[in-house]
Amino acid sequence: MNINLKHEIPLTLGEARPVKYEVRLKGELTEELVRELSELKGEPEWMLNLRLRALEWFHKLPMPKWVRGVEELDLSRLVLYSKPKGSLATEWGDVPPEIRRYYEALGIPEQEAKLLSGINATFGSESIYSKLRDSLRSKGVIMMPTEEAVRKYPELVRKYFGRVFPYTDHKFAALHTAFWSGGAFVYVPPNVRIDQPLEALFLIGSPLEGQFEHTLIIAGENSYLNFIEACAAPRYSGESFHDGMVEIYAHRGATVKFTTIQNWSKNVINFGNKRAILEEGARVDWMIGSLGSKVSYEYPMSVMKGAGSSSQAIMVSIAKGPYIKDGGAKMIHAAPNTKSRIVSKSISGDGGLTIYRGLIKVLRRAANSFAHAECDSLILDNSSQSFTYPHNQVDEPTSTVIHEATAGRLGEEQLFYLLSRGLSEAEAKSLAVMGFLDDLLIQLPFEYANILRSVIEVEFSRLGGVG
Amino acid sequence: MMLLKVVDLHVEVAGVEVLKGVSLDVREGEIHALMGPNGSGKSTLAYTILGREGYLVKSGDILFEGRSVLGLSTDERARLGIFLALQEPPQIPGLRLSPFLNAIINKRLCRKELNKLPPPQVLAEVGKALQAVGLSRPHLSRELNMGFSGGEKKRSELLQAILLKPKLLILDEPDSGLDADGVKAVARIINSFKQEGKGVLLITHYARLLKHVPPDEVTVLYRGKVAVRGGPEIAERIDSEGYSFLNGSVGKDEH
């Protein structure tokens, strides 16, 4: 399949324009606020109770030690729930024009027509558009806003929701679960294969907003799906906060390919909480492009619970400017013959900071498991930094764990060398970056490699360079 | 025609005056050997001509084809047609020789997209140049200067020198680390530059290379100043006596 998603890259949303909202909730993070949100959504009791328990944990849990760069974040100043005017649409024509404009700028409607199997668009806190091809619907595939699934398929949702990523994990997971809203629910029945990707789009349209969308993907036995998550925001003054969650449950023999193109504008603080549980022989691949945001935390985790399951995480982070990209994959080998692979490539420039914190954990029972991690960082100048903190915890003697790391700096000497060949500074850096990413890009599906290439070209062409 | 004219150049590096009034000319089709003991300021002059950061011109001027280049950035100077082959080119991890050559060739041709393949006739030139410098195709997929032997680095520098088609070549110790055959190959290339009418400023500590590359003019730097200037006979004298004779000439007054 040779598809070109080049125009998907949310690069050109421009300045924010006013959007009409029906409901906006803010204030202290109290039980009353959570009850109000739950009531607005018309939720069953169990979901309300889950939210309340999570809220309690949020107040109880300390600020995680690894958090950095979000000290100034004042949650009580944020709008925690915002519902744009209008109802859930299945035709773009029914989406309010001031919102539709953003999606059109990203070329979404054309893409949907050409290459997507289904799409869910969350604007602020609510899905404003959701559509799945009829051919898939008739096969029993479900894709709908998560809250709609809570109402329509309570038993199915309840079995998985919050079971893959417990809110007790850390403060921001608890915050998410207490205030979650929006996101996509996906169910693929056993033996159903969806070749063309499903896509979820998350936009934050106004400053000082919190977005807590929840995506739950259930892949039935021997099913196959390809899910793309894209995040974007227009420019505005004042920060916004994204604390979304992705839970994937891959049943026996299922394959899930999950791709994130995180390109928030530079005033968004981003927490990506992503986790998958893999049954016997299942496979989950994460491809994470961490490109935008002021500060971003992205730690996809795969729990290989079933024998012979396997997972891969490919991560590319760019911190160009006074931004922080904190990320790393976590691979938990909990069954025999499980296999994982992590490739992380980070680039910091113009004062940027990238941090890799990975975890490979092999439990005692995971005989003959194999894990390979490779993290490389490229530092483009002396004002930028990169840190790597790999962590391996291996309790199974028959397993193999390999970790490789490299760090390269484009110092004054290297830069002078490239300039002395007639290249401008931006061209020299862009060339070094493309070289650094090259062996990774050739492994990626063409369309994702293209997305990354164009984002890099745009990042580095601001100085007049050409990728 | 005059290509390079260095006029009474004073250069400071990290607060220390390294060049203390150096003047020197290079004409088209001329090989000008720049000699001197270690630390005499040869490489400093080369870096200053290319405008490297940290090499401050306190006074004097550098003219290329009659125009001062002091206000230009390193890449602008390179694009005027000045090329510097480094004595010890740095490693650039991840960047392979082939895309690097494509980029610098495309830049020379003023093409917008640097990552595109250069036109076919230029690609043929790359093949010929590889052969001339004694590198093979597999080198193209190696990362720039990574795991290159001393000799391979020199060959890669000359390869770039050929493909960028500069007017002036500054070659900083192009023969160090090469065996006798390597020295002959380098000499052949330098002589062909001269035949093509390019100007060559050939920096060398030893006179070994100059036996194969007869210089038109020899300048000897010592402690940041021009100590001696003349013809090939100076190189011969250095070959037999070393630099000890300099102790009796300039620089003595400073200590």
XYZ file of C-alpha atoms in Angstrom:
722
model
C 0.000 0.000 0.000
C 1.593 3.196 -1.117
C -0.203 5.997 0.611
C 1.027 9.466 1.184
C 0.000 11.110 4.414
C 2.319 14.000 3.860
C -0.366 16.598 4.300
C -1.543 15.152 7.530
C 1.221 16.863 9.404
C -0.418 19.502 11.494
C 2.041 22.200 10.669
C -0.044 25.070 9.538
C -2.933 25.566 11.928
C -1.805 29.158 12.379
C -3.283 31.463 14.996
C -6.230 30.297 17.072
C -9.623 31.747 16.210
C -12.570 32.004 18.587
C -14.726 28.917 18.911
C -18.168 28.812 20.500
C -18.466 26.506 23.480
C -21.610 25.136 25.061
C -20.098 24.059 28.374
C -16.826 24.959 30.101
C -15.964 23.512 33.491
C -13.169 24.840 35.648
C -12.260 25.430 39.244
C -10.795 23.510 42.131
C -10.398 19.780 41.481
C -13.228 18.673 43.743
C -15.688 15.799 43.941
C -18.472 18.217 42.922
C -16.668 19.048 39.703
C -16.234 15.359 38.874
C -19.926 14.659 39.647
C -20.948 17.551 37.411
C -18.868 16.191 34.542
C -20.210 12.672 35.007
C -23.783 13.945 35.066
C -23.265 15.968 31.897
C -22.195 12.753 30.222
C -25.078 10.709 31.601
C -22.749 7.989 32.781
C -23.508 4.790 34.646
C -22.722 4.670 38.336
C -19.584 2.516 37.967
C -17.889 5.105 35.798
C -18.675 7.884 38.248
C -17.260 5.768 41.057
C -14.116 5.050 39.062
C -13.658 8.795 38.526
C -14.147 9.549 42.199
C -11.658 6.902 43.311
C -9.154 8.264 40.812
C -9.688 11.819 42.081
C -8.943 10.649 45.594
C -5.705 9.096 44.382
C -4.807 12.229 42.498
C -4.925 14.239 45.706
C -3.085 11.526 47.616
C -0.249 10.839 45.180
C 2.861 13.017 45.329
C 4.153 14.901 42.300
C 6.280 12.325 40.438
C 10.004 12.828 40.884
C 10.613 12.645 37.158
C 8.448 15.630 36.364
C 10.396 18.619 35.218
C 9.450 21.801 33.448
C 5.782 21.811 34.513
C 6.232 23.398 37.939
C 4.289 26.472 36.917
C 1.298 24.426 35.822
C -1.741 25.500 37.855
C -4.512 22.998 37.204
C -7.187 25.083 38.913
C -6.678 27.789 36.266
C -7.432 25.342 33.460
C -10.740 24.655 31.817
C -10.992 20.954 32.599
C -13.917 20.230 30.328
C -15.006 22.120 27.255
C -17.739 21.105 24.901
C -17.861 23.001 21.626
C -21.269 24.041 20.339
C -23.003 21.546 18.110
C -23.515 17.822 18.255
C -21.483 14.828 17.107
C -21.335 14.874 13.317
C -20.938 12.125 10.762
C -20.694 14.599 7.879
C -18.039 17.310 7.787
C -20.717 19.719 6.602
C -22.373 19.445 10.009
C -19.242 20.491 11.919
C -19.278 24.204 12.876
C -17.250 26.078 10.236
C -14.772 27.668 12.676
C -13.808 24.165 13.841
C -14.058 22.459 10.462
C -11.554 24.953 9.110
C -8.784 23.431 11.253
C -9.441 19.939 9.935
C -9.607 21.219 6.401
C -6.258 22.932 6.890
C -4.871 19.512 7.762
C -6.460 17.952 4.713
C -8.417 15.502 6.867
C -11.645 15.171 4.858
C -9.727 14.225 1.665
C -7.572 11.786 3.561
C -10.567 10.179 5.101
C -12.098 9.671 1.687
C -8.912 8.238 0.243
C -7.171 6.194 2.842
C -8.781 5.872 6.206
C -11.100 3.167 7.456
C -12.503 5.352 10.155
C -11.905 8.587 11.963
C -12.603 10.166 15.301
C -11.970 13.839 15.926
C -11.843 15.235 19.439
C -11.945 19.012 19.772
C -11.375 20.249 23.312
C -13.083 17.604 25.423
C -15.638 16.141 23.057
C -15.698 14.160 19.855
C -17.117 16.415 17.198
C -16.901 13.977 14.304
C -16.828 10.212 14.181
C -17.249 7.886 11.268
C -16.486 4.302 10.397
C -16.808 2.697 6.959
C -20.014 0.701 6.588
C -18.094 -2.321 5.319
C -16.318 -2.518 8.665
C -19.403 -1.825 10.690
C -21.064 -4.812 9.063
C -18.137 -6.992 10.128
C -18.796 -6.006 13.726
C -16.037 -3.406 14.055
C -16.867 -0.617 16.478
C -15.341 2.841 16.458
C -17.086 5.601 18.339
C -16.475 8.270 20.972
C -15.471 6.540 24.189
C -18.358 8.030 26.199
C -20.852 6.775 23.646
C -19.353 3.293 24.044
C -19.703 3.595 27.831
C -23.435 4.082 27.304
C -23.951 1.619 24.431
C -21.589 -1.204 25.375
C -21.187 -0.838 29.147
C -20.190 -4.463 29.764
C -17.528 -4.496 27.058
C -16.038 -1.164 28.104
C -16.135 -1.951 31.797
C -14.133 -5.141 31.239
C -11.171 -3.212 29.876
C -11.418 0.450 30.864
C -8.701 1.321 33.353
C -7.534 -2.310 33.508
C -4.601 -1.844 31.162
C -3.436 1.435 32.672
C -4.510 1.665 36.325
C -5.017 5.196 37.665
C -2.909 4.274 40.687
C 0.215 4.381 38.524
C 1.024 8.041 38.954
C -0.543 11.383 39.728
C -1.298 12.308 36.126
C -2.838 8.921 35.353
C -5.169 9.503 38.306
C -5.948 13.034 37.105
C -6.705 11.664 33.669
C -9.077 9.005 34.917
C -10.949 11.478 37.119
C -11.546 13.955 34.294
C -11.327 11.869 31.101
C -13.493 12.999 28.221
C -13.370 12.384 24.482
C -11.223 9.922 22.596
C -12.071 6.858 20.560
C -13.272 3.416 21.474
C -12.275 0.718 19.004
C -13.298 -2.908 18.980
C -12.149 -5.300 16.273
C -13.818 -8.727 16.368
C -11.731 -11.907 16.128
C -10.185 -12.657 12.719
C -11.092 -9.270 11.264
C -8.317 -7.471 9.479
C -8.481 -3.710 8.910
C -5.880 -2.752 6.357
C -6.474 0.951 5.993
C -5.740 2.843 9.193
C -8.177 4.176 11.729
C -7.295 7.658 12.833
C -7.942 9.763 15.903
C -7.273 13.472 15.826
C -6.927 15.597 18.897
C -7.086 19.359 18.744
C -6.965 21.857 21.575
C -8.586 25.014 20.262
C -8.102 27.467 23.155
C -5.453 28.334 25.704
C -5.629 27.263 29.344
C -7.478 24.126 28.493
C -6.964 20.612 29.719
C -7.570 17.716 27.341
C -7.984 14.256 28.855
C -9.115 12.060 25.999
C -9.256 8.323 26.514
C -8.640 5.879 23.695
C -9.422 2.237 24.284
C -8.548 -0.337 21.640
C -9.635 -3.955 21.937
C -8.178 -6.217 19.274
C -9.910 -9.598 19.155
C -8.077 -12.848 18.520
C -6.039 -12.844 15.310
C -7.328 -9.438 14.310
C -5.190 -6.741 12.717
C -5.412 -3.003 12.916
C -3.417 0.063 12.229
C -4.251 3.095 14.342
C -2.906 6.595 13.878
C -3.145 9.271 16.522
C -2.377 12.826 15.535
C -2.285 15.771 17.909
C -2.209 19.420 16.977
C -3.092 22.838 18.292
C -3.146 26.280 16.756
C -0.971 28.996 18.253
C -2.349 30.999 21.154
C -0.933 32.737 24.176
C -1.140 30.838 27.421
C -0.444 27.200 27.973
C -2.653 24.210 27.549
C -2.358 20.796 29.073
C -2.804 17.407 27.471
C -3.066 14.331 29.650
C -4.530 11.669 27.399
C -4.494 7.931 27.754
C -4.322 5.006 25.364
C -5.157 1.496 26.484
C -4.676 -1.397 24.090
C -5.716 -4.942 24.767
C -4.345 -7.318 22.128
C -5.950 -10.741 22.366
C -4.264 -13.936 21.260
C -2.571 -13.552 17.891
C -3.776 -9.970 17.341
C -1.593 -7.303 15.765
C -1.926 -3.620 16.594
C 0.217 -0.974 14.986
C -0.142 2.272 16.849
C 1.365 5.472 15.515
C 1.444 8.840 17.231
C 2.380 12.030 15.499
C 2.530 14.448 18.391
C 2.880 17.894 16.963
C 1.234 20.121 19.528
C 2.076 23.781 19.278
C 4.862 24.962 21.544
C 2.542 26.056 24.339
C 1.193 22.622 25.209
C 2.387 20.495 28.103
C 1.867 16.907 27.074
C 1.488 13.717 29.053
C 0.997 10.657 26.906
C -0.076 7.658 28.961
C 0.086 4.672 26.666
C -0.009 1.033 27.550
C -0.767 -2.312 25.938
C -1.382 -5.792 27.259
C -0.466 -8.604 24.902
C -1.889 -12.102 25.042
C -0.247 -15.157 23.535
C 1.374 -14.513 20.168
C 0.060 -10.944 19.963
C 2.080 -8.076 18.561
C 1.939 -4.370 19.358
C 4.138 -1.859 17.586
C 4.434 1.711 18.766
C 5.742 4.395 16.476
C 5.977 7.658 18.335
C 7.013 10.910 16.735
C 7.408 13.409 19.539
C 7.812 16.609 17.625
C 5.862 19.501 19.142
C 4.938 20.652 22.681
C 6.727 22.731 25.252
C 7.268 19.767 27.528
C 6.319 16.243 26.558
C 6.324 12.981 28.475
C 5.806 9.901 26.384
C 6.326 6.422 27.806
C 4.595 3.698 25.821
C 4.576 0.405 27.679
C 3.940 -3.120 26.471
C 3.129 -5.834 28.946
C 3.858 -9.125 27.205
C 1.626 -11.341 29.240
C 1.180 -14.151 26.735
C 3.881 -16.531 25.546
C 5.457 -15.640 22.226
C 4.057 -12.113 22.149
C 6.259 -9.348 20.805
C 6.459 -5.595 20.780
C 8.427 -2.867 19.131
C 8.731 0.813 20.004
C 10.251 3.266 17.600
C 10.556 6.747 18.978
C 11.787 9.932 17.403
C 11.949 13.053 19.546
C 12.975 16.502 18.522
C 13.551 19.311 21.031
C 14.552 22.342 19.031
C 14.334 25.489 21.114
C 13.650 25.829 24.848
C 11.637 22.613 24.992
C 11.845 19.307 26.813
C 11.171 15.882 25.333
C 11.128 13.217 27.988
C 10.415 9.741 26.769
C 11.259 6.105 26.655
C 9.641 2.777 26.096
C 8.904 0.214 28.757
C 8.894 -3.433 27.839
C 7.682 -5.928 30.393
C 8.454 -9.543 29.530
C 6.073 -11.621 31.644
C 5.899 -14.844 29.598
C 8.284 -17.198 27.824
C 9.611 -16.513 24.319
C 8.588 -12.871 24.295
C 10.507 -10.426 22.160
C 10.902 -6.673 22.272
C 12.810 -4.037 20.418
C 13.232 -0.362 21.233
C 14.788 2.196 18.931
C 14.934 5.731 20.230
C 16.464 8.621 18.345
C 16.473 12.049 19.879
C 17.670 15.366 18.570
C 18.203 18.493 20.626
C 19.116 21.924 19.323
C 18.823 25.638 20.158
C 18.738 24.984 23.892
C 16.518 21.895 23.747
C 16.656 19.001 26.168
C 15.906 15.362 25.377
C 15.754 12.659 27.990
C 15.491 8.937 27.420
C 14.328 6.784 30.311
C 13.653 3.233 29.271
C 12.792 0.104 31.105
C 13.283 -3.504 30.109
C 11.939 -5.839 32.702
C 12.181 -9.603 32.296
C 10.269 -11.552 34.921
C 11.492 -14.871 36.289
C 9.039 -16.908 34.219
C 9.835 -15.277 30.870
C 12.202 -17.980 29.651
C 14.114 -17.438 26.404
C 12.937 -13.875 26.049
C 14.859 -11.413 23.980
C 15.064 -7.640 24.331
C 17.050 -5.169 22.331
C 17.213 -1.449 22.988
C 19.081 1.135 21.007
C 19.025 4.795 21.939
C 20.931 7.382 20.053
C 21.013 11.077 20.625
C 22.252 13.913 18.477
C 23.011 17.271 20.064
C 23.182 20.098 17.578
C 25.009 22.744 19.583
C 26.574 23.548 22.929
C 23.422 25.069 24.403
C 21.465 21.813 24.069
C 21.503 18.665 26.154
C 20.569 15.033 26.106
C 20.445 12.452 28.886
C 19.991 8.702 28.683
C 18.909 6.625 31.654
C 18.310 3.060 30.532
C 17.111 0.643 33.145
C 17.192 -3.125 32.791
C 15.747 -5.449 35.350
C 16.358 -9.043 34.387
C 15.271 -11.896 36.641
C 15.261 -14.667 34.055
C 18.664 -16.249 33.364
C 17.707 -17.706 29.969
C 16.782 -14.312 28.541
C 18.942 -12.028 26.422
C 18.917 -8.279 26.940
C 21.012 -6.023 24.764
C 21.316 -2.294 25.202
C 23.213 0.081 22.972
C 23.479 3.829 23.252
C 25.336 6.498 21.338
C 25.535 10.241 21.772
C 26.897 12.537 19.135
C 27.358 16.253 19.228
C 27.560 18.503 16.236
C 30.287 20.626 17.779
C 31.927 23.736 16.426
C 34.512 21.617 14.623
C 31.928 19.522 12.770
C 29.828 22.566 11.940
C 32.837 24.485 10.622
C 33.706 21.495 8.474
C 30.246 21.363 6.894
C 30.109 25.156 6.426
C 33.511 25.094 4.743
C 31.881 22.940 2.059
C 29.498 25.760 1.210
C 26.485 24.616 3.235
C 24.590 27.120 5.354
C 24.271 26.436 9.050
C 20.661 25.301 8.701
C 21.531 23.044 5.776
C 24.448 21.576 7.674
C 22.239 20.783 10.666
C 19.449 19.432 8.554
C 21.922 17.166 6.764
C 23.329 15.929 10.057
C 19.798 15.282 11.348
C 18.700 13.409 8.248
C 21.878 11.367 8.363
C 21.221 10.582 12.001
C 17.675 9.419 11.285
C 18.401 7.747 7.995
C 18.794 4.135 9.097
C 15.574 4.474 11.084
C 13.570 6.140 8.314
C 14.332 3.386 5.843
C 12.793 0.862 8.247
C 9.539 2.778 8.561
C 6.556 2.514 6.266
C 6.967 5.033 3.510
C 4.114 7.283 4.636
C 5.406 7.658 8.208
C 8.924 8.273 7.033
C 7.467 11.019 4.857
C 5.673 12.639 7.766
C 8.836 12.735 9.825
C 10.888 13.988 6.905
C 8.571 16.893 6.248
C 8.367 17.898 9.903
C 12.146 17.917 10.079
C 12.383 19.915 6.890
C 9.990 22.501 8.286
C 11.770 22.647 11.651
C 15.088 23.260 10.003
C 13.995 25.375 7.075
C 12.988 28.236 9.341
C 16.638 29.178 9.256
C 16.661 28.957 5.490
C 17.757 25.357 5.144
C 16.491 22.704 2.829
C 16.241 19.125 4.021
C 45.626 36.752 -11.883
C 45.821 37.236 -8.158
C 43.466 34.882 -6.277
C 44.356 35.304 -2.636
C 46.047 38.240 -1.018
C 46.719 38.170 2.710
C 47.779 41.587 3.932
C 49.607 42.160 7.231
C 47.239 39.831 9.065
C 47.072 39.851 12.848
C 44.935 37.088 14.354
C 43.981 36.339 17.909
C 42.774 32.952 19.136
C 41.423 32.671 22.690
C 43.035 35.963 23.600
C 46.471 35.026 22.277
C 47.945 36.682 19.205
C 48.888 33.789 16.952
C 49.512 35.580 13.659
C 51.536 38.745 13.979
C 51.489 40.421 10.615
C 51.472 37.798 7.878
C 51.329 38.741 4.197
C 51.169 36.271 1.341
C 49.845 35.958 -2.229
C 48.544 33.041 -4.261
C 48.006 33.420 -7.989
C 46.050 31.285 -10.442
C 48.007 28.242 -11.557
C 50.480 28.690 -8.738
C 51.513 26.360 -5.937
C 52.512 28.300 -2.887
C 54.047 26.154 -0.163
C 53.487 27.311 3.400
C 56.027 25.740 5.710
C 57.131 26.125 9.277
C 57.608 24.193 12.489
C 54.663 23.071 14.596
C 52.824 25.946 16.211
C 54.100 28.554 13.784
C 50.562 29.532 12.732
C 50.054 27.645 9.434
C 46.702 26.068 10.293
C 45.592 29.280 12.009
C 46.095 31.120 8.735
C 44.052 28.459 6.903
C 41.164 28.652 9.394
C 41.222 32.442 9.355
C 40.988 32.529 5.572
C 37.798 30.424 5.911
C 36.464 32.616 8.735
C 36.304 29.977 11.447
C 34.623 30.991 14.687
C 37.116 32.058 17.345
C 39.791 33.226 14.892
C 39.645 36.975 15.351
C 41.215 39.254 12.787
C 42.617 42.181 14.796
C 44.049 43.974 11.794
C 45.047 43.389 8.209
C 42.913 41.971 5.415
C 42.183 38.880 3.340
C 41.305 39.543 -0.287
C 39.929 36.928 -2.638
C 39.896 37.957 -6.298
C 40.460 41.491 -5.120
C 37.557 41.641 -2.624
C 37.855 41.514 1.134
C 36.185 38.412 2.559
C 36.375 39.494 6.199
C 32.678 40.345 6.320
C 31.615 36.979 4.883
C 30.615 33.811 6.700
C 32.483 30.538 6.250
C 29.945 29.104 3.810
C 29.891 32.303 1.763
C 33.664 32.182 1.452
C 33.470 28.529 0.439
C 30.908 29.349 -2.220
C 33.231 32.013 -3.669
C 35.562 29.137 -4.506
C 37.836 28.667 -1.488
C 38.329 25.090 -0.342
C 40.136 23.870 2.747
C 41.238 20.265 3.067
C 41.626 19.679 6.766
C 44.607 18.002 8.286
C 42.340 16.021 10.603
C 38.711 16.213 9.357
C 36.145 15.554 12.111
C 33.906 12.502 12.315
C 30.232 13.096 11.637
C 28.269 10.115 12.916
C 25.267 9.058 10.851
C 26.112 11.198 7.833
C 27.252 8.950 5.030
C 29.722 10.099 2.412
C 27.306 9.639 -0.478
C 24.440 11.930 0.694
C 27.050 14.384 1.910
C 28.670 14.560 -1.526
C 25.241 14.883 -3.135
C 24.416 17.805 -0.846
C 27.630 19.741 -1.402
C 27.509 19.140 -5.156
C 23.865 20.223 -5.333
C 24.768 23.301 -3.315
C 27.566 24.143 -5.746
C 25.112 23.775 -8.607
C 22.666 26.058 -6.708
C 19.998 23.359 -6.744
C 17.255 23.820 -4.188
C 16.866 20.251 -3.015
C 20.116 19.123 -1.544
C 19.073 15.514 -0.964
C 18.300 14.831 -4.621
C 20.678 12.886 -6.830
C 22.928 15.223 -8.806
C 22.569 15.181 -12.614
C 23.967 12.049 -14.367
C 27.027 13.747 -15.840
C 27.989 14.920 -12.343
C 27.538 11.398 -10.981
C 29.992 10.220 -13.632
C 32.451 12.807 -12.305
C 32.082 11.282 -8.836
C 33.078 7.887 -10.217
C 36.142 9.336 -11.923
C 37.142 11.346 -8.876
C 36.848 8.292 -6.634
C 39.269 6.507 -8.874
C 41.663 9.447 -9.005
C 41.942 9.655 -5.228
C 42.057 5.896 -4.751
C 38.754 5.310 -2.969
C 36.132 2.773 -4.000
C 32.322 2.768 -4.145
C 31.877 1.055 -0.754
C 33.462 4.114 0.847
C 30.425 6.127 -0.256
C 28.187 4.315 2.194
C 30.548 4.829 5.108
C 29.841 7.494 7.687
C 31.861 10.640 7.157
C 35.393 10.167 8.496
C 34.141 7.454 10.870
C 36.528 4.537 10.957
C 38.447 6.071 8.033
C 42.172 5.421 8.194
C 44.470 8.454 8.122
C 45.023 7.893 4.421
C 41.314 7.472 3.659
C 40.564 10.786 5.347
C 43.107 12.540 3.115
C 41.659 10.870 0.039
C 38.140 11.848 1.035
C 39.241 15.463 1.469
C 40.783 15.468 -2.019
C 37.671 13.838 -3.438
C 35.620 16.760 -2.139
C 38.274 19.176 -3.441
C 37.875 17.758 -6.936
C 34.068 17.698 -6.903
C 33.554 21.189 -5.478
C 35.673 22.731 -8.259
C 37.099 25.572 -6.162
C 39.389 28.264 -7.514
C 41.686 28.215 -4.523
C 42.693 25.115 -2.592
C 44.190 25.305 0.843
C 45.582 21.872 1.618
C 46.634 21.387 5.222
C 49.226 18.582 5.408
C 47.568 16.530 2.657
C 50.258 13.845 2.775
C 50.582 13.114 6.486
C 49.869 9.475 7.271
C 50.290 8.379 3.648
C 52.769 5.806 2.351
C 55.071 6.518 -0.567
C 52.467 5.497 -3.169
C 49.848 7.593 -1.412
C 52.135 10.622 -1.490
C 52.636 10.167 -5.241
C 48.894 9.931 -5.825
C 48.272 13.100 -3.818
C 51.067 14.862 -5.672
C 49.519 13.894 -9.006
C 46.217 15.456 -7.981
C 47.807 18.640 -6.696
C 49.782 19.027 -9.921
C 46.592 18.580 -11.921
C 44.950 21.374 -9.898
C 47.818 23.620 -10.950
C 47.430 22.579 -14.567
C 43.770 23.477 -14.424
C 44.811 26.963 -13.365
C 43.723 26.729 -9.751
C 45.715 28.326 -6.989
C 47.087 26.036 -4.277
C 48.232 27.023 -0.812
C 50.020 23.893 0.280
C 50.650 23.649 3.993
C 53.351 21.196 4.871
C 55.704 20.654 7.740
C 58.066 18.389 5.844
C 59.550 18.907 2.415
C 58.779 15.307 1.389
C 55.699 16.166 -0.669
C 57.395 19.134 -2.358
C 59.781 16.759 -4.175
C 56.775 15.630 -6.186
C 55.004 18.996 -6.234
C 57.468 21.683 -7.205
C 56.276 24.899 -5.546
C 56.365 28.220 -7.301
C 56.924 30.028 -4.063
C 57.759 28.978 -0.516
C 56.855 30.946 2.620
C 58.141 29.835 5.996
C 56.185 30.904 9.064
C 57.852 31.049 12.441
C 56.148 32.195 15.621
C 53.338 33.855 13.704
C 55.518 35.793 11.295
C 56.952 35.252 7.864
C 60.526 34.152 8.505
C 61.739 33.404 5.011
C 60.270 33.626 1.544
C 61.707 32.374 -1.706
C 61.736 29.547 -4.207
C 62.037 25.724 -3.987
C 65.594 26.035 -2.654
C 64.143 26.916 0.760
C 62.266 23.635 0.881
C 65.479 21.825 0.015
C 67.297 23.575 2.808
C 64.572 22.611 5.312
C 64.762 19.041 4.044
C 68.455 18.816 4.863
C 68.712 21.087 7.925
C 65.278 21.096 9.465
C 64.044 24.396 10.922
C 67.056 25.039 13.149
C 68.339 27.805 10.895
C 65.242 29.856 11.763
C 66.516 30.420 15.275
C 69.010 32.792 13.798
C 66.454 34.773 11.798
C 63.148 36.262 12.852
C 61.391 35.721 16.108
C 64.560 35.967 18.150
C 63.724 39.490 19.189
C 60.608 38.281 20.964
C 62.321 36.288 23.672
